Coordinates of C-alpha atoms in Angstrom, one line a residue:
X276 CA -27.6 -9.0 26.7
X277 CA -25.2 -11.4 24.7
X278 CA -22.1 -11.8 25.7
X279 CA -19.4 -9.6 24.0
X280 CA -16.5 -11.3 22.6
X281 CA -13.4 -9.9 20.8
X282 CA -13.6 -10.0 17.3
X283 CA -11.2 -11.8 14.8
X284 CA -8.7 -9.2 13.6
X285 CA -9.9 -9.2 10.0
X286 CA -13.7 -9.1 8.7
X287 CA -14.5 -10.3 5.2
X288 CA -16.8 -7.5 3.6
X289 CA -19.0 -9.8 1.0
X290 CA -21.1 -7.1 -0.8
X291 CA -22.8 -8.8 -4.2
X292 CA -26.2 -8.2 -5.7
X293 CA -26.7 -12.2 -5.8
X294 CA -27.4 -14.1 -2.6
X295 CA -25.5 -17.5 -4.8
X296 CA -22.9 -15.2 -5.4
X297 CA -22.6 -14.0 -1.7
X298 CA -22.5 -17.5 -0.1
X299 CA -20.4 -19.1 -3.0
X300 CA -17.7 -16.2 -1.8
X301 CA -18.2 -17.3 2.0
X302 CA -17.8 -20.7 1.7
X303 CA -14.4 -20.0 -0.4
X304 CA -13.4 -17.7 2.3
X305 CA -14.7 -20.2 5.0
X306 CA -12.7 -22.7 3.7
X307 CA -9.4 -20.7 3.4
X308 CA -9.3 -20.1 7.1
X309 CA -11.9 -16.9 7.9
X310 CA -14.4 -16.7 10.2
X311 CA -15.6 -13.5 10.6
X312 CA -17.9 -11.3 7.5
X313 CA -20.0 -9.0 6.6
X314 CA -22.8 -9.4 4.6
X315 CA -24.1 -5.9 3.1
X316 CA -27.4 -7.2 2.9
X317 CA -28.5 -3.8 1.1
X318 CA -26.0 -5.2 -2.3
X319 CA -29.4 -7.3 -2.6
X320 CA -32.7 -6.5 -4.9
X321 CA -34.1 -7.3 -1.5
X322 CA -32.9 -7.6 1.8
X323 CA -34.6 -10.3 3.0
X324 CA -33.2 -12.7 0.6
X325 CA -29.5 -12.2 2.3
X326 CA -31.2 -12.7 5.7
X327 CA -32.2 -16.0 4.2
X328 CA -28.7 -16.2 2.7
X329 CA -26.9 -15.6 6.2
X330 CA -29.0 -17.7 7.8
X331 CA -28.1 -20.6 5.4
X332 CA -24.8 -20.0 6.1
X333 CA -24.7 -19.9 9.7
X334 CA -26.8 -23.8 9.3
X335 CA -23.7 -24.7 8.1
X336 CA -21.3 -23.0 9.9
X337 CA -22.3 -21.9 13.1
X338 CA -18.6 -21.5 14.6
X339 CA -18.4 -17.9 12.5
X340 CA -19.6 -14.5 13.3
X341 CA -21.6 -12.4 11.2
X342 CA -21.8 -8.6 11.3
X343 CA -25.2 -7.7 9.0
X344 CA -25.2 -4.2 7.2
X345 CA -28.1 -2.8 5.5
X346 CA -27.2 0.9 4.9
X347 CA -29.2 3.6 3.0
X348 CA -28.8 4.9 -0.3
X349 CA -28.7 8.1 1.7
X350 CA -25.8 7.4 3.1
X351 CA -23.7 5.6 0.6
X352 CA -25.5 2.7 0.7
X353 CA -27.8 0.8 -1.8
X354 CA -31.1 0.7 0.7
X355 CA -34.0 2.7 -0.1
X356 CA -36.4 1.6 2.4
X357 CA -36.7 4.1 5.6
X358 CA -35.0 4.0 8.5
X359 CA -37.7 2.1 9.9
X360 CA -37.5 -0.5 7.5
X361 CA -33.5 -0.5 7.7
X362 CA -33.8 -1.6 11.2
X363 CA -36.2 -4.2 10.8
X364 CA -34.0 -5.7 8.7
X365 CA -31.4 -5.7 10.7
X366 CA -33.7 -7.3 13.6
X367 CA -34.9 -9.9 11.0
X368 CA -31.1 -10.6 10.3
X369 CA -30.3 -11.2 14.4
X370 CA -32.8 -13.6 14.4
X371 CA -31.5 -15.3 11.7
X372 CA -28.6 -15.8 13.8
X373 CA -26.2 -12.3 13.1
X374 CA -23.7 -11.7 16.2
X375 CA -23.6 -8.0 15.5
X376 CA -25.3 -4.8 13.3
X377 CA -23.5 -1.9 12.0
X378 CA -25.9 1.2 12.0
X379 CA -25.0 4.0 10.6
X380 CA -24.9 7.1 12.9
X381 CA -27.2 9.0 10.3
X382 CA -29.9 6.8 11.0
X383 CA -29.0 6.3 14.6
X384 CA -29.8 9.9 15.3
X385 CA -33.5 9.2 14.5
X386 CA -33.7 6.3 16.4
X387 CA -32.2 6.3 19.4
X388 CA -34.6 4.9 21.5
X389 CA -34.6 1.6 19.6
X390 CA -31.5 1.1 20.0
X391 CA -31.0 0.0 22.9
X392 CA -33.6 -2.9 22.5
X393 CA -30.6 -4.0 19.5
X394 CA -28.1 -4.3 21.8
X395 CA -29.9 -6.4 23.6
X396 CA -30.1 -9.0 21.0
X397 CA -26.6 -8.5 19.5
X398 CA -23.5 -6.2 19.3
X399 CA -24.2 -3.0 17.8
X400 CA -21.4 -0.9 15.9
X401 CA -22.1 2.9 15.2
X402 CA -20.7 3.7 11.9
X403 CA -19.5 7.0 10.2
X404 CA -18.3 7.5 7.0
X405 CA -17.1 10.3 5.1
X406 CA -16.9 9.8 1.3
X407 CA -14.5 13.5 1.0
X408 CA -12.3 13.9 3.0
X409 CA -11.2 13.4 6.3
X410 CA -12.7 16.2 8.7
X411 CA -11.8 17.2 12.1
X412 CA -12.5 14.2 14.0
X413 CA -13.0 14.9 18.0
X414 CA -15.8 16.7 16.9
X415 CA -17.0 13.3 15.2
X416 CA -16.3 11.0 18.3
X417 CA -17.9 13.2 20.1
X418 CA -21.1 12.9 18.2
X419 CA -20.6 9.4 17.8
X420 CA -20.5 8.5 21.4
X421 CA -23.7 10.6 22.1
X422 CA -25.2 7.4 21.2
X423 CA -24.7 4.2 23.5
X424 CA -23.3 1.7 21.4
X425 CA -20.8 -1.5 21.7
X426 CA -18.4 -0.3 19.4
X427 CA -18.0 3.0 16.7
X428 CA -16.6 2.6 13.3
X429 CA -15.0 5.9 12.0
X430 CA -14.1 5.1 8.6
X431 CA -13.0 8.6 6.2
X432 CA -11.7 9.3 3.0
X433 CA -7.3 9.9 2.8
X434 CA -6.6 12.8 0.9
X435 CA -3.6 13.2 2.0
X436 CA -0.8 11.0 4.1
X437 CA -1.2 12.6 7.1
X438 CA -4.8 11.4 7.3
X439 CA -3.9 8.1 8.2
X440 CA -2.0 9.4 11.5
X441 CA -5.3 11.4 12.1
X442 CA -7.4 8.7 11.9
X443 CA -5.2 6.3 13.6
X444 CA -5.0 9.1 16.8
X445 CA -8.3 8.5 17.8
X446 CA -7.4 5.3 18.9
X447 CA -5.1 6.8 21.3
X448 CA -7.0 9.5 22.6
X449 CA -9.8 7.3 23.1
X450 CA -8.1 3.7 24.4
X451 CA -11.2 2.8 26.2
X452 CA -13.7 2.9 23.4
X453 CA -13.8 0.1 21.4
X454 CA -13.2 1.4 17.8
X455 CA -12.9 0.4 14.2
X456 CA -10.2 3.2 12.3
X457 CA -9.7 3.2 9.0
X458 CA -9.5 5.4 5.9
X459 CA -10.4 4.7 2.4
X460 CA -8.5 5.0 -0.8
X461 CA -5.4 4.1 -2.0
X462 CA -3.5 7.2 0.1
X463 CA -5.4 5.5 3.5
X464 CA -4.3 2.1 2.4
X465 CA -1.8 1.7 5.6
X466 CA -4.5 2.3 8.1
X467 CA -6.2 -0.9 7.0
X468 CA -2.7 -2.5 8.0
X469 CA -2.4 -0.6 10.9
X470 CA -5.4 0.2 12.6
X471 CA -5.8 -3.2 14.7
X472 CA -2.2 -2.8 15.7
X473 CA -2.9 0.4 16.9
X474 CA -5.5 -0.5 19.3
X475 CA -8.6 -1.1 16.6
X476 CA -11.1 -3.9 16.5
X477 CA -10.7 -5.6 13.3
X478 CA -10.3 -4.1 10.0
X479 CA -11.7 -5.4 6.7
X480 CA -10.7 -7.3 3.5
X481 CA -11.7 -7.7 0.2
X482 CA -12.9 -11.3 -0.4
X483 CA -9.8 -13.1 -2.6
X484 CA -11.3 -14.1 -5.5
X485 CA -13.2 -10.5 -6.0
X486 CA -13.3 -6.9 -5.3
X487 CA -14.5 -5.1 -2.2
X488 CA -16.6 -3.2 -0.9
X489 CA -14.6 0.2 -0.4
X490 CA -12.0 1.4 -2.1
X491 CA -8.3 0.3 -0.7
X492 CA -9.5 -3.1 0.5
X493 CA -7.2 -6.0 -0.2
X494 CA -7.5 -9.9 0.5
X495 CA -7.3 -10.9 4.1
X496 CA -4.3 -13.4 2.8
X497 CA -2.2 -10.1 2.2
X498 CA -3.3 -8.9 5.7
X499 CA -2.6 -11.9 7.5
X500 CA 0.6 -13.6 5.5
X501 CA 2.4 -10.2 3.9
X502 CA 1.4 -7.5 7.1
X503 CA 0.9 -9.7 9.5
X504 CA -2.0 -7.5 11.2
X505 CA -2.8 -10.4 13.6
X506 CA 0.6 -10.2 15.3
X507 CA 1.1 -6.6 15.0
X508 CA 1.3 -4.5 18.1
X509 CA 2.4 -0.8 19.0
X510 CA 6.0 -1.6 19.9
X511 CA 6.6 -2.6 16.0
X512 CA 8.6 0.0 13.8
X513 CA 6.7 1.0 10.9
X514 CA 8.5 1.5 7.7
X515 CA 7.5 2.6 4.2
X516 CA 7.9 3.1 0.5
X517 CA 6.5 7.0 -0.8
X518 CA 5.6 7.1 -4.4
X519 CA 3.0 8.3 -7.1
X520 CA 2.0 5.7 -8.1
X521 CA 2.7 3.2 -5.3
X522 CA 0.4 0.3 -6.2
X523 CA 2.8 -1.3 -8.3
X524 CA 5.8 -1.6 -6.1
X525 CA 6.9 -5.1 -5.0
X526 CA 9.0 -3.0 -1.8
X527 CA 6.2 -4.5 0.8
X528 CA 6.2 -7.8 -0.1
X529 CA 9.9 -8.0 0.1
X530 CA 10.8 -6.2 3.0
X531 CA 8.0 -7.5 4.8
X532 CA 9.3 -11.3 4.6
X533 CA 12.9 -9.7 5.3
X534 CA 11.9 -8.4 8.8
X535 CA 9.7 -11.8 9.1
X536 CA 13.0 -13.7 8.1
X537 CA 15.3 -12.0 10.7
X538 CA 12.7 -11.5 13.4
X539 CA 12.4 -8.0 13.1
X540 CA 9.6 -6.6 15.1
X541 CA 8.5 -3.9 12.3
X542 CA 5.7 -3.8 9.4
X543 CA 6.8 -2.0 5.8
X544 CA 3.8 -0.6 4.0
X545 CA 3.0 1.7 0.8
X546 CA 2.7 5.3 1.3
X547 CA 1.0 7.1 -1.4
X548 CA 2.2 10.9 -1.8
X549 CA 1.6 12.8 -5.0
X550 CA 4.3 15.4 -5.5
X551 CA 2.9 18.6 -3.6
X552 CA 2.1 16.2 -0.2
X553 CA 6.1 15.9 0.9
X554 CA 5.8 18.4 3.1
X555 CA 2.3 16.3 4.4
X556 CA 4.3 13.1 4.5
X557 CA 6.5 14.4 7.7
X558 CA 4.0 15.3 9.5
X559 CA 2.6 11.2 8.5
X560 CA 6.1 10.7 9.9
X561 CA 6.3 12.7 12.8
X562 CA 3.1 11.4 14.1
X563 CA 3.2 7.7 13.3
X564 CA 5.9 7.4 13.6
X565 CA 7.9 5.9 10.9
X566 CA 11.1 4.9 11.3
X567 CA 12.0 5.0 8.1
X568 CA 11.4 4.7 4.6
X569 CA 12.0 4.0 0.8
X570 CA 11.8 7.1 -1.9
X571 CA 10.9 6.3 -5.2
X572 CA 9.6 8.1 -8.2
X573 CA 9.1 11.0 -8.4
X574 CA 10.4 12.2 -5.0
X575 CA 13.9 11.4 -4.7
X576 CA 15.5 14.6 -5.4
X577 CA 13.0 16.9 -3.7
X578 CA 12.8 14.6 -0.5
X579 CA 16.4 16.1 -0.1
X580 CA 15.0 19.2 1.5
X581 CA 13.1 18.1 3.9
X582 CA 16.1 15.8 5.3
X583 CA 18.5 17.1 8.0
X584 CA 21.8 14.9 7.4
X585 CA 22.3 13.7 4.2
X586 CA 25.3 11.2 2.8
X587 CA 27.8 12.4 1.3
X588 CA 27.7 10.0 -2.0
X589 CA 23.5 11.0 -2.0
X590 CA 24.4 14.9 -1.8
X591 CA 27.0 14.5 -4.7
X592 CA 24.0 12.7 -6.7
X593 CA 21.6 14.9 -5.6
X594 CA 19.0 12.2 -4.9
X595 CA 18.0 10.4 -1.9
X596 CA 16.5 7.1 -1.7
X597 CA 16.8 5.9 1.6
X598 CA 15.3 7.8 4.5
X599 CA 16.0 7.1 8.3
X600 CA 15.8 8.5 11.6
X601 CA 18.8 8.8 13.9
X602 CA 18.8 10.4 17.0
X603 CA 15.7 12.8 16.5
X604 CA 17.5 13.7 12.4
X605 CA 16.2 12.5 9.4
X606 CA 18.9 11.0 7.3
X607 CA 19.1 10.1 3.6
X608 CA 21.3 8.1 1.4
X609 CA 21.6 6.6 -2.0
X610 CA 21.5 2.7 -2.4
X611 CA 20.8 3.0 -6.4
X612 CA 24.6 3.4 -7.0
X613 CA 25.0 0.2 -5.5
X614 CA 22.5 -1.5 -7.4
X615 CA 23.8 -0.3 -10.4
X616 CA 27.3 -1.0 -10.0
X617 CA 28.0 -4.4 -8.4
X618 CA 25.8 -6.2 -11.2
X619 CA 27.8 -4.6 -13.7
X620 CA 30.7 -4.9 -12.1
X621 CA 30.4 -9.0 -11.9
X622 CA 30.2 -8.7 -15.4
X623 CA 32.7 -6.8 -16.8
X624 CA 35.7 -3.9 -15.9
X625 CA 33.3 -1.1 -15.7
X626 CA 36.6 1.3 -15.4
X627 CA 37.3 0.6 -19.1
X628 CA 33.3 0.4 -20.5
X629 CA 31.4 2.9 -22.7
X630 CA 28.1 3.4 -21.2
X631 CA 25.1 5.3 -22.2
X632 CA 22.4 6.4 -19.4
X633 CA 19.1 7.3 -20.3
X634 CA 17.1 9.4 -17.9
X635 CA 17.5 12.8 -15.8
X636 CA 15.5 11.8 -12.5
X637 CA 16.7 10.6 -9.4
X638 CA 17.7 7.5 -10.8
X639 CA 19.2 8.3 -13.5
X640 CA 21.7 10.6 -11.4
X641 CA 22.5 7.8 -8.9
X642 CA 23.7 5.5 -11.6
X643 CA 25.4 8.2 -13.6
X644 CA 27.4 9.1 -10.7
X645 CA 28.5 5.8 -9.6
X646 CA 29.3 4.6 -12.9
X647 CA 31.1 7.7 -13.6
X648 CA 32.9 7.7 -10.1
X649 CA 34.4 4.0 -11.5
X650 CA 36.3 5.6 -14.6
X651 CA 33.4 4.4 -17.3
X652 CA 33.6 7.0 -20.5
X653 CA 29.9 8.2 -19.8
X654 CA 27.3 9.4 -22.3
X655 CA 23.9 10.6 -20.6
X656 CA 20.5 10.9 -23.1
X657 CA 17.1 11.5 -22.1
X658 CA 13.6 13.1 -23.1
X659 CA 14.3 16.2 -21.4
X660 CA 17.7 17.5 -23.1
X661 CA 18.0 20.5 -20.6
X662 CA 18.0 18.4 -17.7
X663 CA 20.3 15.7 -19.2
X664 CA 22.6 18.7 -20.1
X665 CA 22.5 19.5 -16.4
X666 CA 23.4 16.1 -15.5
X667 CA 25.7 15.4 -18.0
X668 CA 28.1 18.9 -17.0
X669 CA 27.5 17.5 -13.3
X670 CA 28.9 14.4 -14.2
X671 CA 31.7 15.3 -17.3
X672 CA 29.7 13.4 -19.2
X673 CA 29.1 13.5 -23.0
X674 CA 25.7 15.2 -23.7
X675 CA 23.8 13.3 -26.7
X676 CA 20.3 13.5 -28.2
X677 CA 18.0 10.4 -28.5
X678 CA 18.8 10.2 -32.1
X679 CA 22.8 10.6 -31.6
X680 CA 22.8 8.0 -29.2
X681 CA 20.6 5.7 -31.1
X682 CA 23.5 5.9 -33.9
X683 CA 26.1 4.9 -31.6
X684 CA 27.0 1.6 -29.7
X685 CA 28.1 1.1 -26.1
X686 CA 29.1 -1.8 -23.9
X687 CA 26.6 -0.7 -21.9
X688 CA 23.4 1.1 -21.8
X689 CA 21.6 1.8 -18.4
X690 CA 18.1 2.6 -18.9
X691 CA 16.9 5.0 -15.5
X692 CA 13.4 6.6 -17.1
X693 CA 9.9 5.3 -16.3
X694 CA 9.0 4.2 -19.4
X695 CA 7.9 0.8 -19.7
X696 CA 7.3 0.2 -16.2
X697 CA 3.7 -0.8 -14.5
X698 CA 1.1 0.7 -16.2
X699 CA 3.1 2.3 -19.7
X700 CA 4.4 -1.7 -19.7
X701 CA 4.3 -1.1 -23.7
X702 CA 6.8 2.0 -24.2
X703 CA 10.3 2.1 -24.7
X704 CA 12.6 5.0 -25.1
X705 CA 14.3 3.4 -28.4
X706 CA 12.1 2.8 -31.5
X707 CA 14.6 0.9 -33.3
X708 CA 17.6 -1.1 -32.1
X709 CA 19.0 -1.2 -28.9
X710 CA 22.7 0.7 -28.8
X711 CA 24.4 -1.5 -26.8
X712 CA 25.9 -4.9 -26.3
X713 CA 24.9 -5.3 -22.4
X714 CA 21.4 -3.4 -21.1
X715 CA 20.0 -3.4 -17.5
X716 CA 17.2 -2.0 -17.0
X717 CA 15.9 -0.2 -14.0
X718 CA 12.8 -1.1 -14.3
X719 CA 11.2 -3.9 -12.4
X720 CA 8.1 -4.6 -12.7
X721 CA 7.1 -6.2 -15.2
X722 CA 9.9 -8.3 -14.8
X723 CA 10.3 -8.5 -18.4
X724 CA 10.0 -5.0 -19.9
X725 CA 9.8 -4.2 -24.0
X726 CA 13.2 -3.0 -23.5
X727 CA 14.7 -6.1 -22.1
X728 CA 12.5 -8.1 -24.1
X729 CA 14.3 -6.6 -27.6
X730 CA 17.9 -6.2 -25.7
X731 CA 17.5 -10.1 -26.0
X732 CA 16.1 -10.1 -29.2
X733 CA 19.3 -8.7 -30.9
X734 CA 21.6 -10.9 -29.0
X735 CA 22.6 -8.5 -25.8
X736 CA 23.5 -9.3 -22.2
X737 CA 20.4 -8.0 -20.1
X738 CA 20.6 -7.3 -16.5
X739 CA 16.6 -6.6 -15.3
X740 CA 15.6 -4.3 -12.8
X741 CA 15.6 -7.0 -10.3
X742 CA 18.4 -7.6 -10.1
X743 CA 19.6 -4.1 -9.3
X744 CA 16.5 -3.9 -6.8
X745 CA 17.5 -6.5 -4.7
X746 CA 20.8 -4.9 -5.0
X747 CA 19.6 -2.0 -3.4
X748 CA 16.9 -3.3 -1.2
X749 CA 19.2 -5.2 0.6
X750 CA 21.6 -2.4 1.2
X751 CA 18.3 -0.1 2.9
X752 CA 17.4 -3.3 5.0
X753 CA 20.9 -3.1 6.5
X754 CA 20.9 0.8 7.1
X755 CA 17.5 0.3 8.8
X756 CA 18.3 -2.7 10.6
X757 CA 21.8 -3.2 11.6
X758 CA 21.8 -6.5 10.6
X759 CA 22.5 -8.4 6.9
X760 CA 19.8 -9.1 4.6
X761 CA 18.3 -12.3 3.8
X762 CA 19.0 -11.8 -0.2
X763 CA 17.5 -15.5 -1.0
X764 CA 14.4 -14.9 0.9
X765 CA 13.8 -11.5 -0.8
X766 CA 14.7 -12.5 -4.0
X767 CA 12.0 -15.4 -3.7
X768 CA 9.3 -12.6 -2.2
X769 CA 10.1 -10.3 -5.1
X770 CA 9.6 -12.8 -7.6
X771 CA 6.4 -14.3 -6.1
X772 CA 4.9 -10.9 -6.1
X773 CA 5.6 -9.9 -9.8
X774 CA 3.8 -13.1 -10.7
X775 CA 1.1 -12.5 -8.3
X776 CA -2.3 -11.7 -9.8
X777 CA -4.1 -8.8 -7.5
X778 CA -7.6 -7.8 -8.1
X779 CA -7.7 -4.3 -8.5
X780 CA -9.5 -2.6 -5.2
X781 CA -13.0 -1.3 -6.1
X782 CA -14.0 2.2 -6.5

């Protein structure tokens, strides 16, 4: 039997229908540091080609280790040989010098008995997959381990947040079965991050310079540099940003380096919730657990009600954008007041300033508040005139329509809607000029919105969205954390990752 070593935390998936364009992407990988892939030999017009291709590979680089996949178009895959042929393959690609097989459990089930002759040539993982949903799982391990194997991958599809803790769980309930957890999609995106941490082999990555092979994978550079998955362990507090969508948000990359840069023992990752899953996201919460988390559109009003102590300031605004836990209570605050203020206050005596807010969101009321709490004469538009009105009695403010306030001119327009953020980069809520000498904008990414873009145009003082991120950002890394935040370090993360270039996970 060969001898069973630990695998490196992260495993390349190369999946291409070229065996040129498989080893060109190894040997990029190869030379940025990895060591460990997959080649789905079944992405081939024939499987034997990639056994030739692996085996090329390994010539060269014998100090890797190559898991070889060849799974059926039954099961997801793009094989249409039998099972039969499936395994022959697989024994063709041991030979050819692969450390380990992954066999799914579909075909397992027919095979049983020659099975055991593949482990005795190389380390065979037992694979599940579920393509809906995520279902009861015990009743899957238990299947699973019917079948003596080295290792069981149990990989499902996140519907909603609370999947990930599911998934994650087995891990726990089963610490002496060697076990790769994870769940695909953009809403199971954290158990890639987490799953090693959490007792799992390895977890998988998208190779840099091209997609994956299931949906939610990212570049093992973002695992190992921005999560750290290598150096993660169970003791680390886990910390989030909810929003729909999530992709977008630079939060990770700069929170991350911040507990990096004060040696915080704790990993920050995106949480996809759409707006009926709050409820779902506690239970994510509960069961992780997190320690805390960021809100962000479109949840930062209705995360209110799920909170047991709430600020003050944030129960005056009626939004909440900081989440914590305290003594066994869920706690909330507001940090976008901040964010808005002190950047305008640096530049001029906001007690004495006309200014115009657009929006009717969380947001919108945080800065509306604030800058109305600092004696500014206040005028609130918006594209929803019934909930500006709302806001604008809340506030004593002066109610105006788009076109009123379009007319006028203010020393200061705050712009708190969606609109010409990541991916409606090309809207704007004015279509002519800009009503006001100084504009910051909310928005952060793109760095450089069409708003901002024609605030400077005309001749106005812009403040972007980054600015008042950071602001804020730093203020939640200091509730969280106790200790001051490294603004230079985040301001340098936050810049590098609206520059960065991200290939869009595949499908």
């Amino acid at each position: 039997m060969p001898q069973r070593t630990p695998f490196p935390k992260i495993c390349i998936a190369l999946g291409f229908p070229d065996a040129e364009a498989l080893l060109a992407h190894a040997r990029t990988e190869y030379e940025a540091g990895e060591r460990f892939f997959e080649f789905r030999l079944d992405y081939l017009p024939s499987p034997e080609i990639g056994v030739a291709a692996l085996q090329r590979f390994l010539s060269r680089h014998p100090d890797c280790t190559i898991l070889a996949t060849c799974r059926r178009h039954q099961n997801h895959g793009r094989f249409n040989g039998s099972v039969e042929e499936q395994i022959r393959v697989l024994e063709a690609a041991i030979r050819a010098g692969a450390q380990a097989v992954d066999v799914e459990i579909e075909s397992a089930e027919s095979i049983a008995a020659r099975l055991e002759v593949l482990r005795t040539q190389a380390y065979l993982l037992l694979s599940y997959h579920n393509y809906g949903g995520t279902p009861p799982l015990d009743s899957v391990m238990r299947r699973m381990l019917r079948i003596p194997a080295d290792g069981y991958k149990i990989v499902t599809t996140a519907k909603k947040p609370s999947d990930n803790s599911r998934v994650l769980e087995l891990a726990r309930a089963y610490p002496k079965i060697p076990t790769v957890l994870l769940a695909m999609g953009e809403t199971g995106f954290p158990t890639r991050v987490l799953s090693a941490g959490f007792g799992g082999l390895y977890t998988y990555a998208a190779p840099n310079a091209a997609t994956g092979t299931a949906a939610g994978q990212v570049s093992a550079k973002q695992l190992r540099h921005l999560y750290r998955v290598e150096k993660l362990c169970r003791e680390a507090r886990i910390y989030g940003v909810i929003a729909d969508p999530v992709r977008h948000s630079i939060s990770p990359a700069v929170h991350n380096r911040a507990f990096q840069a004060r040696r915080v023992e704790a990993i920050y990752v995106p949480l996809l919730v759409h707006p009926p899953q709050l409820k779902d996201l506690l239970i994510l919460a509960e069961k992780l657990p997190l320690a805390g988390f960021s809100v962000t559109i479109p949840h930062k009003q209705k995360i209110m009600r799920y909170l047991d102590v709430i600020d003050p300031l944030a129960r005056r605004i009626g939004a909440v954008n900081t989440v914590w836990r305290k003594a066994g209570k869920w706690r909330g605050a507001n940090t976008d007041a901040d964010g808005v203020v002190k950047p305008l206050e640096k530049r001029l005596r906001l007690g004495k300033a006309s200014v115009l807010v657009v929006g009717n969101g969380g947001a919108a009321r945080g800065a509306a508040y604030a800058i109305a709490a600092a004696g500014a004469k206040l005028a609130i538009t918006g594209r929803n005139i019934d909930r500006v009105r709302v806001l604008a009695k809340a506030c004593d403010a002066e109610l105006l329509t788009r076109d009123q306030a379009s007319s006028r001119m203010f020393d200061v327009l705050v712009h708190a809607t969606p609109l010409g953020m990541y991916p409606r980069v090309g809207q704007c809520f004015f279509e002519g000029k800009i009503p006001a000498q100084m504009v910051l904008d909310m928005v952060y990414n793109p760095l450089e919105t069409v708003l901002i873009r024609r605030a400077r145009e005309q001749k106005a003082e812009v403040i972007t969205g980054l600015e008042m991120f950071l602001e804020q950002a730093s203020r939640q890394f200091e509730i969280w954390t106790g200790e001051s935040a490294p603004r230079a370090v985040m301001e340098k993360a936050a810049l590098e990752a609206l520059t960065a270039v991200q290939p869009e996970p595949a499908d």
